[in-house]
Coordinates of C-alpha atoms and ligand atoms in Angstrom, one line a residue:
X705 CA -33.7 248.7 61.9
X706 CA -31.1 249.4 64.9
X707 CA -33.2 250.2 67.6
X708 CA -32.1 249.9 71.1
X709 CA -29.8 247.0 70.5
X710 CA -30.9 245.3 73.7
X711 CA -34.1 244.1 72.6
X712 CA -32.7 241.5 70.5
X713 CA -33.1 238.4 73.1
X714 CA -36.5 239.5 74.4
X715 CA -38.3 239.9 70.6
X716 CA -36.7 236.2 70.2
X717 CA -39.0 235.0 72.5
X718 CA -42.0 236.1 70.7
X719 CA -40.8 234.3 67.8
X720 CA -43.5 231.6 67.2
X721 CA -43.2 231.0 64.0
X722 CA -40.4 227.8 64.4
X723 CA -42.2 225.9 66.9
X724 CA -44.7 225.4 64.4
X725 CA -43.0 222.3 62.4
X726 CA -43.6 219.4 64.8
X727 CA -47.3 220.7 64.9
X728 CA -48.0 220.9 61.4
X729 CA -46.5 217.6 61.3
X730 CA -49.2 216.2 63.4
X731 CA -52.3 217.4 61.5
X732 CA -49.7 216.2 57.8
X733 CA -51.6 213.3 57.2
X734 CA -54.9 215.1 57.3
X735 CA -54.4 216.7 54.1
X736 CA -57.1 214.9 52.3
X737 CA -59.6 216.9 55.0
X738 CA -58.7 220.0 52.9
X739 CA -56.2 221.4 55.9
X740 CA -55.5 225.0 55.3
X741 CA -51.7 226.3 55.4
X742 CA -50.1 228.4 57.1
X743 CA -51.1 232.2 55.9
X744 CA -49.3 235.3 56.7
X745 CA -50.6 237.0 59.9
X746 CA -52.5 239.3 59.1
X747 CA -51.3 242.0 62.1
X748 CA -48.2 243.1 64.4
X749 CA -48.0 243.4 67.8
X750 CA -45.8 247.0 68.1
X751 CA -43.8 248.2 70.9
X752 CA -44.1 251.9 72.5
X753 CA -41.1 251.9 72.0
X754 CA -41.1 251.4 68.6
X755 CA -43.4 253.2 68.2
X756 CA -41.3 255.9 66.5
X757 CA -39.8 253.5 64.0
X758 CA -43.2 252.5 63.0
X759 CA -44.5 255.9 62.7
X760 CA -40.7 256.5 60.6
X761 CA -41.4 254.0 58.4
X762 CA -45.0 254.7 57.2
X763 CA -43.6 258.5 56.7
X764 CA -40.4 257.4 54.5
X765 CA -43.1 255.5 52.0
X766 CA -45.1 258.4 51.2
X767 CA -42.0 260.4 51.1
X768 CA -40.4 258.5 48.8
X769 CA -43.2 257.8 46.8
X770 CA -44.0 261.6 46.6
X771 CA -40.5 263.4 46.5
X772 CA -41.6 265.0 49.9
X773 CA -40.7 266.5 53.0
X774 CA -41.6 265.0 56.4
X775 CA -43.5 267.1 57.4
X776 CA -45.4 267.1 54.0
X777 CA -45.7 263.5 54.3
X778 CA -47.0 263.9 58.0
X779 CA -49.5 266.3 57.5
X780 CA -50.7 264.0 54.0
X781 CA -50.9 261.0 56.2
X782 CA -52.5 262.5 59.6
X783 CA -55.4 264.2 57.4
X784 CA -55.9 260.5 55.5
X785 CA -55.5 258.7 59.2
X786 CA -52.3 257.1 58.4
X787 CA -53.6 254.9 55.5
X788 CA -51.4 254.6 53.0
X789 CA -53.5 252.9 50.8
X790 CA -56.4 255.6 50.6
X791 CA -53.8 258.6 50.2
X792 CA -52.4 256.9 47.0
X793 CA -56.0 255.9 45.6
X794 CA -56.8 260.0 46.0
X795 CA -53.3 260.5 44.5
X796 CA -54.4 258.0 41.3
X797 CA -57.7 259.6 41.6
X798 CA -57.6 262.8 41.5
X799 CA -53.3 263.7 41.0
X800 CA -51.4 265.1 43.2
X801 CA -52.4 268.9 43.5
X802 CA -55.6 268.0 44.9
X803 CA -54.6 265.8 47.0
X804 CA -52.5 268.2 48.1
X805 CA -54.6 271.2 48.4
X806 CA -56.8 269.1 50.5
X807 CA -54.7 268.1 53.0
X808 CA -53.3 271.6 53.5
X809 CA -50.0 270.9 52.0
X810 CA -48.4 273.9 50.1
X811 CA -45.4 273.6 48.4
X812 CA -44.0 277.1 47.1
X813 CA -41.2 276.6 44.5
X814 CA -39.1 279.5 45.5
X815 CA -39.6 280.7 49.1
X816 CA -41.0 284.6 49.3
X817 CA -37.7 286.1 48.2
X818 CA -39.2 289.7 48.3
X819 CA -38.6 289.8 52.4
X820 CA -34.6 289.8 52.3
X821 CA -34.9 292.9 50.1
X822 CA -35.8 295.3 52.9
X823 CA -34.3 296.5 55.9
X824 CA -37.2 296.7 57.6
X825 CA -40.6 294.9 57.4
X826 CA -44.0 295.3 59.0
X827 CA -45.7 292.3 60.8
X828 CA -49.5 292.3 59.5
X829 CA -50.7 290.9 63.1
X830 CA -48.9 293.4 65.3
X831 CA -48.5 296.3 63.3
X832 CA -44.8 296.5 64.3
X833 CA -41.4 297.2 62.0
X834 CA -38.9 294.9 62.5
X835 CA -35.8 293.5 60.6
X836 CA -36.2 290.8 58.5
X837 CA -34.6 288.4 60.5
X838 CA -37.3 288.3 62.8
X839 CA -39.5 286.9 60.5
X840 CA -40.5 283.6 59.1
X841 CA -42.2 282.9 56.0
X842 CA -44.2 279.6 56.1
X843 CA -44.3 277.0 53.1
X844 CA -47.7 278.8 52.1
X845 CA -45.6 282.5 51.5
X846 CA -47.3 283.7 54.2
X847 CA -45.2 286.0 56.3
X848 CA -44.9 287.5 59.9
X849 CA -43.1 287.9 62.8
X850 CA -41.8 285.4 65.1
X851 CA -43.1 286.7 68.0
X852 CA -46.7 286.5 66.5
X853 CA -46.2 283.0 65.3
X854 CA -44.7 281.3 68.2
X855 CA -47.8 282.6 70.1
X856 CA -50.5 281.8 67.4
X857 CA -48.4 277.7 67.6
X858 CA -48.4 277.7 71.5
X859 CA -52.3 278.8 71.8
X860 CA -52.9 275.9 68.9
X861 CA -50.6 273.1 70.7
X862 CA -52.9 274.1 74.0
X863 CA -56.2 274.2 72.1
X864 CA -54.8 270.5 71.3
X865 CA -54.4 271.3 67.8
X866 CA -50.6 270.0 67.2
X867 CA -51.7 268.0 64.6
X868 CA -53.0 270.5 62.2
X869 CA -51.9 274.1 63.0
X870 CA -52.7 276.3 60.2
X871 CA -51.2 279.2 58.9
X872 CA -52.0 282.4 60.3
X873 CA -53.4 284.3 57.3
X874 CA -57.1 284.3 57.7
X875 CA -57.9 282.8 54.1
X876 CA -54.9 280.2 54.3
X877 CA -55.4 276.4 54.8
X878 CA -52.1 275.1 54.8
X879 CA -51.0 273.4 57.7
X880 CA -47.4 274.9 59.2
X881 CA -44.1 273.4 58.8
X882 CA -43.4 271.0 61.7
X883 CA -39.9 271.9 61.6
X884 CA -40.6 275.8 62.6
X885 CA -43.3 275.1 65.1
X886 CA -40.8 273.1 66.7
X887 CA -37.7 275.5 66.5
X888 CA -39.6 278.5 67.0
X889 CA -41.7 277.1 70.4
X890 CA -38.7 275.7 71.6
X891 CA -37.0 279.1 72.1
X892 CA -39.7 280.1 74.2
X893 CA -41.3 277.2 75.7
X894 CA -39.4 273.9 75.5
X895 CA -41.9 272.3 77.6
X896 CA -44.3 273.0 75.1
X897 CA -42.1 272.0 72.3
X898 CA -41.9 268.9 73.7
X899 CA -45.6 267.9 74.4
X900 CA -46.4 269.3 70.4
X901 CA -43.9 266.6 69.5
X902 CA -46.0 264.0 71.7
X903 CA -48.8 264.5 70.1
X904 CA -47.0 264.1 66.7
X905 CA -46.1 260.7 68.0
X906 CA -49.2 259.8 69.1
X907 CA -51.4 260.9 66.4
X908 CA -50.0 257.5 64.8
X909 CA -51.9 255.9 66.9
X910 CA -55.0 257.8 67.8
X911 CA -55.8 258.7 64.4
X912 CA -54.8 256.1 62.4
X913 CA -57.6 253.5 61.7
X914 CA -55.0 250.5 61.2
X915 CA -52.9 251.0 64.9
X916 CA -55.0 250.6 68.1
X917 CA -53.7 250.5 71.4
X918 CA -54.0 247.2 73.3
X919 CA -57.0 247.4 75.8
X920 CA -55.5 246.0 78.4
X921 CA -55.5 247.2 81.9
X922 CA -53.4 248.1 83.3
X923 CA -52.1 248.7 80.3
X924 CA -49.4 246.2 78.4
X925 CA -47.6 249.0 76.4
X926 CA -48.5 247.5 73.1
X927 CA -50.1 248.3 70.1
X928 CA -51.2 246.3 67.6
X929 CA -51.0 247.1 63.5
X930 CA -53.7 244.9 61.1
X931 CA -52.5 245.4 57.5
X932 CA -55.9 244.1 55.9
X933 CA -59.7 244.4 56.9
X934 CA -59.5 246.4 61.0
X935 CA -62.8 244.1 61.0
X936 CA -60.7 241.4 62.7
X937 CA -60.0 239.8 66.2
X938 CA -56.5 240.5 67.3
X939 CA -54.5 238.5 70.2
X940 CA -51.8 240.9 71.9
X941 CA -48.1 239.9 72.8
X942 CA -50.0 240.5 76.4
X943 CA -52.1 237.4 75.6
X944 CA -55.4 239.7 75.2
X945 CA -58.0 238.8 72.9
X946 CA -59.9 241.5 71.1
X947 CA -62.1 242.5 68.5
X948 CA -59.9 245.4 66.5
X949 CA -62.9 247.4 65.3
X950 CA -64.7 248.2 68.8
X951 CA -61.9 247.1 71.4
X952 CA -64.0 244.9 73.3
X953 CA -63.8 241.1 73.8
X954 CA -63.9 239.2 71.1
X955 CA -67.3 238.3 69.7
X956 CA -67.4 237.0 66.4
X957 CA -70.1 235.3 64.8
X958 CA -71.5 238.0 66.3
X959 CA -71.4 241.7 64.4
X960 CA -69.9 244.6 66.7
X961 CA -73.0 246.0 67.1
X962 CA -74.9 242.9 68.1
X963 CA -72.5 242.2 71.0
X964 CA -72.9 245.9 72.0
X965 CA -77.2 245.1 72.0
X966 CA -76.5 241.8 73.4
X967 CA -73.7 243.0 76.3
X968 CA -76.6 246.0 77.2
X969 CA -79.4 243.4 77.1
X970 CA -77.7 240.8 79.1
X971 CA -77.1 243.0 81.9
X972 CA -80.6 244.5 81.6
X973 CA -82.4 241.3 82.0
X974 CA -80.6 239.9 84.6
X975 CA -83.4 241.3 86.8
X976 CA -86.3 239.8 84.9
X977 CA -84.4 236.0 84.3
X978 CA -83.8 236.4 88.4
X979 CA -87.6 236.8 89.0
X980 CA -88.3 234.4 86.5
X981 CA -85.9 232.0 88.2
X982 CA -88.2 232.3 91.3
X983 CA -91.8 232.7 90.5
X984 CA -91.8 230.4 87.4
X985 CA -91.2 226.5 87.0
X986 CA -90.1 224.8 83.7
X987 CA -93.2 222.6 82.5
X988 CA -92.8 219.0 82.4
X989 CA -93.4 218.7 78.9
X990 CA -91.8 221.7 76.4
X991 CA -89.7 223.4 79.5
X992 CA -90.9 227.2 78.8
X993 CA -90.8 229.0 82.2
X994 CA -94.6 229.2 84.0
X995 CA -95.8 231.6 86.0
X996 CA -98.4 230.9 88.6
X997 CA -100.4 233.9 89.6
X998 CA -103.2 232.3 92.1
X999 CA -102.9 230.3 94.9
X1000 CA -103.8 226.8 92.9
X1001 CA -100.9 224.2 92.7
X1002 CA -102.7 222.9 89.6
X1003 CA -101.0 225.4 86.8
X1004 CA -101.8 224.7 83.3
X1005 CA -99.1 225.8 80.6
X1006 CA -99.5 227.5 77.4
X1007 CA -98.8 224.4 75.8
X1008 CA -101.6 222.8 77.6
X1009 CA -99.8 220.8 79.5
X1010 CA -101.2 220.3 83.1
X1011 CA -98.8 220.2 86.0
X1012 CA -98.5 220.2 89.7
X1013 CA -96.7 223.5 91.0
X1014 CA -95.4 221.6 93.7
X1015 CA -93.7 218.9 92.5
X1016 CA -93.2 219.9 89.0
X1017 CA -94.9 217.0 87.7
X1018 CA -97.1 216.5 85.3
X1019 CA -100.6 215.9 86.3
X1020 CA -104.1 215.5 84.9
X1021 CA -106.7 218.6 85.0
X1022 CA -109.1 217.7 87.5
X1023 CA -108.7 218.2 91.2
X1024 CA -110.9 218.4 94.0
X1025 CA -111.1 220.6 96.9
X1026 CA -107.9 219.3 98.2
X1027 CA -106.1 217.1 96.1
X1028 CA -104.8 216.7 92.2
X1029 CA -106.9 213.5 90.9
X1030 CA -104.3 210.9 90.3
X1031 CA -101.7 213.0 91.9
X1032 CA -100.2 212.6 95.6
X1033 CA -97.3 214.7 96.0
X1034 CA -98.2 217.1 99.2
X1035 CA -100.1 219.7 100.3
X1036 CA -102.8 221.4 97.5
X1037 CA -104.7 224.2 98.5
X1038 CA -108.1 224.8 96.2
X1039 CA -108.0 228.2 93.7
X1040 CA -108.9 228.6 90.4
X1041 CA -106.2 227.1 87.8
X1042 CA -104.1 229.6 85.8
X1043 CA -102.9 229.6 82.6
X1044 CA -99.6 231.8 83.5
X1045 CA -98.0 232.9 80.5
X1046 CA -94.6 234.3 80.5
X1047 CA -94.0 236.8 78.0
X1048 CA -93.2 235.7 75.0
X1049 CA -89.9 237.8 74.0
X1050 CA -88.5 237.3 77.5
X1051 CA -89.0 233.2 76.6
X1052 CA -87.4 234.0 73.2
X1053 CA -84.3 235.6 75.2
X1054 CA -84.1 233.3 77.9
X1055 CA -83.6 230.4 75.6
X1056 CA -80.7 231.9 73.6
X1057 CA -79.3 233.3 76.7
X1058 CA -79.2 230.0 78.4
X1059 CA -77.3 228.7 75.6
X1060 CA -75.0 231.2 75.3
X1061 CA -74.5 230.9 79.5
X1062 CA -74.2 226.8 79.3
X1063 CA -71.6 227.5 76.6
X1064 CA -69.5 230.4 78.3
X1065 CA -69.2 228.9 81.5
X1066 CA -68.1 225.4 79.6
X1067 CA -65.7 227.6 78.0
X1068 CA -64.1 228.7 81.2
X1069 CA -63.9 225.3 83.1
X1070 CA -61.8 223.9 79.4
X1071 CA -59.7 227.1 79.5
X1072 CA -58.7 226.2 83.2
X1073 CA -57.7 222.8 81.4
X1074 CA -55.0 224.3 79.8
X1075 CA -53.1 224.6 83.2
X1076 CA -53.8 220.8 84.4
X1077 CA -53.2 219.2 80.6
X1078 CA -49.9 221.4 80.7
X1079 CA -49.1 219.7 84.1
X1080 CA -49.8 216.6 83.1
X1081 CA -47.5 216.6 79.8
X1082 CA -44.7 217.9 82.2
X1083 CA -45.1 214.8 84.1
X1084 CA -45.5 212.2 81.4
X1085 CA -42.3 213.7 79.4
X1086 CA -40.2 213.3 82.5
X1087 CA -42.1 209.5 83.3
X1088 CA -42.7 208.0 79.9
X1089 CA -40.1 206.6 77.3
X1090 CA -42.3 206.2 74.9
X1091 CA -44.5 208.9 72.6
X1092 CA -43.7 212.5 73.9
X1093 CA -45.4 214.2 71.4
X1094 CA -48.0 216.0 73.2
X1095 CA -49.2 218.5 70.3
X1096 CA -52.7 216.8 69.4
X1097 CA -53.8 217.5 73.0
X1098 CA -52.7 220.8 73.0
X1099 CA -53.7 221.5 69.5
X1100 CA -56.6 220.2 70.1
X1101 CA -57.6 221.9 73.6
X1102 CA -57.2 225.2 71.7
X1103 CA -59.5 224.3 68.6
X1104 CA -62.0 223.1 71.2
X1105 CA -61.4 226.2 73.0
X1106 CA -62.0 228.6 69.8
X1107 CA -64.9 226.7 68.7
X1108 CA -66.4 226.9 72.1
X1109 CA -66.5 230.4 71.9
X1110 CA -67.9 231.0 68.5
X1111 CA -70.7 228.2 69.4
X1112 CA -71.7 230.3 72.7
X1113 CA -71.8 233.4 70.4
X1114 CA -73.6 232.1 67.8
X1115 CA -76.5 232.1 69.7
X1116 CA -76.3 235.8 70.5
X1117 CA -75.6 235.9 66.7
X1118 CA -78.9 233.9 66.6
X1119 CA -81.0 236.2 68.8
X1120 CA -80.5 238.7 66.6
X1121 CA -80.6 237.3 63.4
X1122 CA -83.8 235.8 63.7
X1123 CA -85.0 238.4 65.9
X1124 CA -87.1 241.5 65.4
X1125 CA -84.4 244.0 66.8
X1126 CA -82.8 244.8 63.5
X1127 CA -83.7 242.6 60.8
X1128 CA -87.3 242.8 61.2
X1129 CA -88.4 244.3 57.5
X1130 CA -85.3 242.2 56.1
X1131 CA -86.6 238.9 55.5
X1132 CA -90.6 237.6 55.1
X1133 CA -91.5 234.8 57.9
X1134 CA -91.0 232.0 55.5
X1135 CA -87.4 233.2 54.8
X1136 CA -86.5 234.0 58.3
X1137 CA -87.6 230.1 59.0
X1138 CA -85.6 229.1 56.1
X1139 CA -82.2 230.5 57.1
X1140 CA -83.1 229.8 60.8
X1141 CA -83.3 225.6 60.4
X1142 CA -80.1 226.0 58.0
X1143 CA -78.3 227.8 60.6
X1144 CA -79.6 225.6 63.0
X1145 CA -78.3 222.5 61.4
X1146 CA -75.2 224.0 61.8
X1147 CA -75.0 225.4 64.7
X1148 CA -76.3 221.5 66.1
X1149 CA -73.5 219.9 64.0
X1150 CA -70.7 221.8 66.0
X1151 CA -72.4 221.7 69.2
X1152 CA -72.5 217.7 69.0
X1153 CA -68.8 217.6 67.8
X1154 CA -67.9 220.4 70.3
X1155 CA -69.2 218.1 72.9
X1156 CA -67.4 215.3 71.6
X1157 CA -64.0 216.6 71.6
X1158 CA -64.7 218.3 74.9
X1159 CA -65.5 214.5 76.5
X1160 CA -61.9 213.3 74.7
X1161 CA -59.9 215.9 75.6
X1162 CA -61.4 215.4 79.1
X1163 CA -59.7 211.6 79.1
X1164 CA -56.8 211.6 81.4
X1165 CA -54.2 210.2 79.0
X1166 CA -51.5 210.0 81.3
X1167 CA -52.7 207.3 83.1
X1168 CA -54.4 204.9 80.4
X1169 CA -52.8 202.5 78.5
X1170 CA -51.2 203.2 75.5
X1171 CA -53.7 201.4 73.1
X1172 CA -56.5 203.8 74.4
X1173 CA -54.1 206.9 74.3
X1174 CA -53.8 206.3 70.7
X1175 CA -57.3 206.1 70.1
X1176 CA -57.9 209.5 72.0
X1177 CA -55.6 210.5 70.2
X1178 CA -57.0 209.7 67.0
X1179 CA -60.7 211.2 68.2
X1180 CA -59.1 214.5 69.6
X1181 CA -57.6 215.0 65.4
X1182 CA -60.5 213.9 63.9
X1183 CA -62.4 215.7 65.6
X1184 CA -60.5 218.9 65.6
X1185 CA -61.1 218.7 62.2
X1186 CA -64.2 218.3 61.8
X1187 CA -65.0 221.1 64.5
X1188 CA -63.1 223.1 62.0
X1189 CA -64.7 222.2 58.3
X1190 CA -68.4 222.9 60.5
X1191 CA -67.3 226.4 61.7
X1192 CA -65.8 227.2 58.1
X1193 CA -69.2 226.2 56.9
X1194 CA -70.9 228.1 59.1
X1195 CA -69.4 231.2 58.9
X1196 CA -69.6 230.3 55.1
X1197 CA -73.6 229.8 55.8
X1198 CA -73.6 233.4 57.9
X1199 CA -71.7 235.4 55.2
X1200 CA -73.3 233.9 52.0
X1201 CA -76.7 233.4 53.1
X1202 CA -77.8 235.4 56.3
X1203 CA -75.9 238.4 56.5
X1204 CA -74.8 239.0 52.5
X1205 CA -77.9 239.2 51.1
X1206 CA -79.2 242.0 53.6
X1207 CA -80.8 245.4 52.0
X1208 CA -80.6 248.1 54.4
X1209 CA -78.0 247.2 56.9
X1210 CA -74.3 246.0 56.6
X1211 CA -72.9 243.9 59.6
X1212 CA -69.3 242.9 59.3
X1213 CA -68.2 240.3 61.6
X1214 CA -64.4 238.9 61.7
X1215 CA -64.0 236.0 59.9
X1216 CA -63.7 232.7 60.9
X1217 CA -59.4 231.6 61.9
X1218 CA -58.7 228.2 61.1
X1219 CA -55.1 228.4 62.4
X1220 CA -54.6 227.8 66.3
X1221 CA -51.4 229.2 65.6
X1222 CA -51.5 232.3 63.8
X1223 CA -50.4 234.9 66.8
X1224 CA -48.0 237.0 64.9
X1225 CA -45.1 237.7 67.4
X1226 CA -43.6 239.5 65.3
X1227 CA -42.5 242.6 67.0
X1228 CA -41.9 245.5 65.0
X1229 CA -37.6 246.0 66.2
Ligands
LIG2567 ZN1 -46.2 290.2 64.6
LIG2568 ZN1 -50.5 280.8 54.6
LIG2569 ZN1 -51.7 243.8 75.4
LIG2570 ZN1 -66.3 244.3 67.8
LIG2571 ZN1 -95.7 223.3 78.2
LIG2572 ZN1 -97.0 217.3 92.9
LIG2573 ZN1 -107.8 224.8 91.3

């Protein structure tokens, strides 16, 4: 454990987990609502510089487990990518030699005695005689001199091979002893010796599927550990959100590769919505976008609907030379009437889009609340003698927060789900329209309740009476639980019944996190 001894105070402050009593006693009474507990978090927010220790500690398992060396155990857990797990299931598999031999780990039981018996050897590489004590025989039994080793290990550490240098006999796979890489590049090169060990270090993180580096920039210094599923959304001690498996923001309902598609598309189309923006007009009766291509002010729209293009009224169909019949809005210039259609896909995008866009930028003003329902608290606490606990609005800004975001995604999720980009041959029409209206219902449910809270959380408590402070109150808890039993359901609805039962394609999303206070400060000392 020791570490740098200095740390001590500052890993206190990322120490969460006993602020979360008075909390916990707020939401108590809601037990009949089926309130989850408190679960373990699931990941650890790591250090650089304990990034060692970490590293340390995964090593001493397998090397207790196994009866090894370090660098045995290294060279085990860098060719399985540092998961523990999978190297034991190959060990129960298929027993230790193989696992083992596959990994390039060669353990001799007596070390090539043979070499002490002469007075002079020759080095297969170079061809020259030279005392034995200018030669190293690796784990393998493979022998030769020094000279011709150190060289073969500093050409390797340049080629960026630290991690797996292998033995210089042309048939051998085993992967050479840390220990005399080190020793033996250090004499010549200490430099060098010190980047191989870098990259020793490192290789903790860059290949190990379980650590990731916190995308922050500029970077934070953190890392972050998941001990379960990587297909989860992680909050750094830096206050970053991210989604574990790709590193971007996070995006779940929606799969990693649907918020890469929907990222590139969103970009993409920005051109096309802009035009849109300008050359169409919403018609007055189902609101898709119409284009009018002629010079007549009397557009008709797919739907059928009749409308002027001036106004944006609705209109009947005749007109004369200069006028609408039954219409006086302005100026009307006689063409023949258009039926402008807008392409259909582009309609099918917009619509999502705009939900997803309505729901982002909501999402931003309520984050900014934070700040100002902070403020306000501050205030009241120093003001009031009555309540001061404050954790409802604060618990409930951040439910309102989280389910903000997984309603704006969910329509991305949507666009794709119901889409033809990669579900197409997945589902017959009837299906498709099936799962679509269940989803739907769902996704309608939160968005009214989402919208709820949002208007209560939105009431300035500080300055109403205390009767209507406790019914805010009461609104802001129900409905933060409610928000939460709808999301449950519907990432319950997306995992049992949209994206289970899928043929061809797996998409993993992170699962739904009921607990607003889950961040695991627990830094690895
Ligand atoms: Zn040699
Ligand atoms: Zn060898
Ligand atoms: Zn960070
Ligand atoms: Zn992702
Ligand atoms: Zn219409
Ligand atoms: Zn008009
Ligand atoms: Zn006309």
């Amino acid at each position: 454990m020791a570490g740098s001894g200095t740390s001590d105070t500052d890993d206190d402050c990322y120490d969460t987990e006993s602020s979360n009593g008075t909390e916990s006693d707020a939401e108590g009474c809601f037990l009949d609502y089926g309130f989850q507990p408190q679960i373990a978090p699931s990941y650890q927010v790591i250090m650089k510089e304990s990034l060692l220790e970490a590293q340390t500690q995964d090593l001493c398992k397998v090397m207790d487990m196994l009866t090894l060396r370090e660098q045995h155990a290294r060279t085990l857990l860098i060719y399985h990518r540092w998961d523990i797990e999978r190297l034991f299931a190959v060990l129960v598999d298929k027993g230790r030699d193989q696992l083992f031999s596959e990994a390039g780990v060669t353990i001799l039981e007596h070390k090539n005695p043979v070499s002490l018996q002469f007075s002079q050897l020759t080095c297969n590489i170079c061809i020259e005689d030279m005392s034995p004590d200018e030669f190293t025989s690796m784990d393998c039994g493979h022998c030769f001199c020094n000279k011709c080793w150190t060289e073969h290990f500093i050409v390797k550490i340049n080629e960026g091979q630290s991690k797996r240098i292998r033995c210089m006999e042309y048939t051998c796979k085993a992967i050479c002893d840390e220990a005399v890489v080190r020793k033996l590049v250090n004499e010549k090169h200490p430099d060098i010796a010190e980047r191989f060990d870098r990259f020793l270090l490192e290789s903790f993180i860059e290949d190990n599927s379980k650590v990731k580096w916190c995308p922050s920039i500029p970077h934070c210094g953190y890392a972050i550990r998941v001990e379960g599923d990587p297909c989860c959304e992680v909050e750094c001690a830096c206050g970053l959100q991210f989604c574990f498996k790709c590193s971007l923001e996070t995006h779940s309902p929606c799969s990693c590769m649907m918020w890469d598609l929907w990222s590139k598309k969103c970009l993409k189309e920005s051109e096309a919505m802009k035009w849109i923006i300008v050359n169409t007009k919403p018609c007055p009766k189902c609101h898709k976008p119409v284009e009018k291509n002629g010079g007549c002010n009397l557009v008709t729209c797919v739907c059928g609907q009749p409308f002027c293009w001036v106004c944006g009224g609705a209109t009947g169909f005749d007109h004369t030379y200069s006028r609408i019949i039954g219409h006086t809005c302005g100026r009307y210039k006689e063409d023949s009437i258009n039926k402008a259609r807008v392409d259909k896909e582009i309609y099918r995008y917009m619509h999502y889009n705009s939900r997803y866009q309505a729901h982002t930028d909501s999402f931003d003003i309520e984050r900014k609340l934070k700040e100002t329902i902070q403020n306000k608290i501050s205030v009241s606490e120093t003001n009031d003698s009555g309540s001061k606990d404050y954790s409802w609005i604060t618990n409930g800004l951040d439910r309102l927060l989280r389910c903000r975001r997984i309603l704006s995604y969910s329509y991305a999720f949507a666009y794709y789900m119901f889409g033809n980009d990669l579900f197409k041959d997945e589902m017959t029409r009837k299906e498709r329209e099936m799962k679509m209206n269940l989803f739907e219902d769902q996704q309608q449910q939160l968005e009214a309740n989402v919208e709820r809270l949002s208007k209560y959380i939105g009431v300035p408590f500080n300055q109403s009476s205390m009767d209507k402070v406790w019914a805010t109150r009461m609104q802001v808890i129900n409905l933060s639980v409610v928000t939460d039993q709808i999301c449950k359901k519907m990432y319950e609805c997306i995992e049992n019944d949209l994206l289970g039962p899928l043929q061809t394609v797996t998409h993993n999303i992170a699962p739904y996190k009921s607990n607003t206070d889950d961040r695991p400060w627990l830094l690895l000392k």
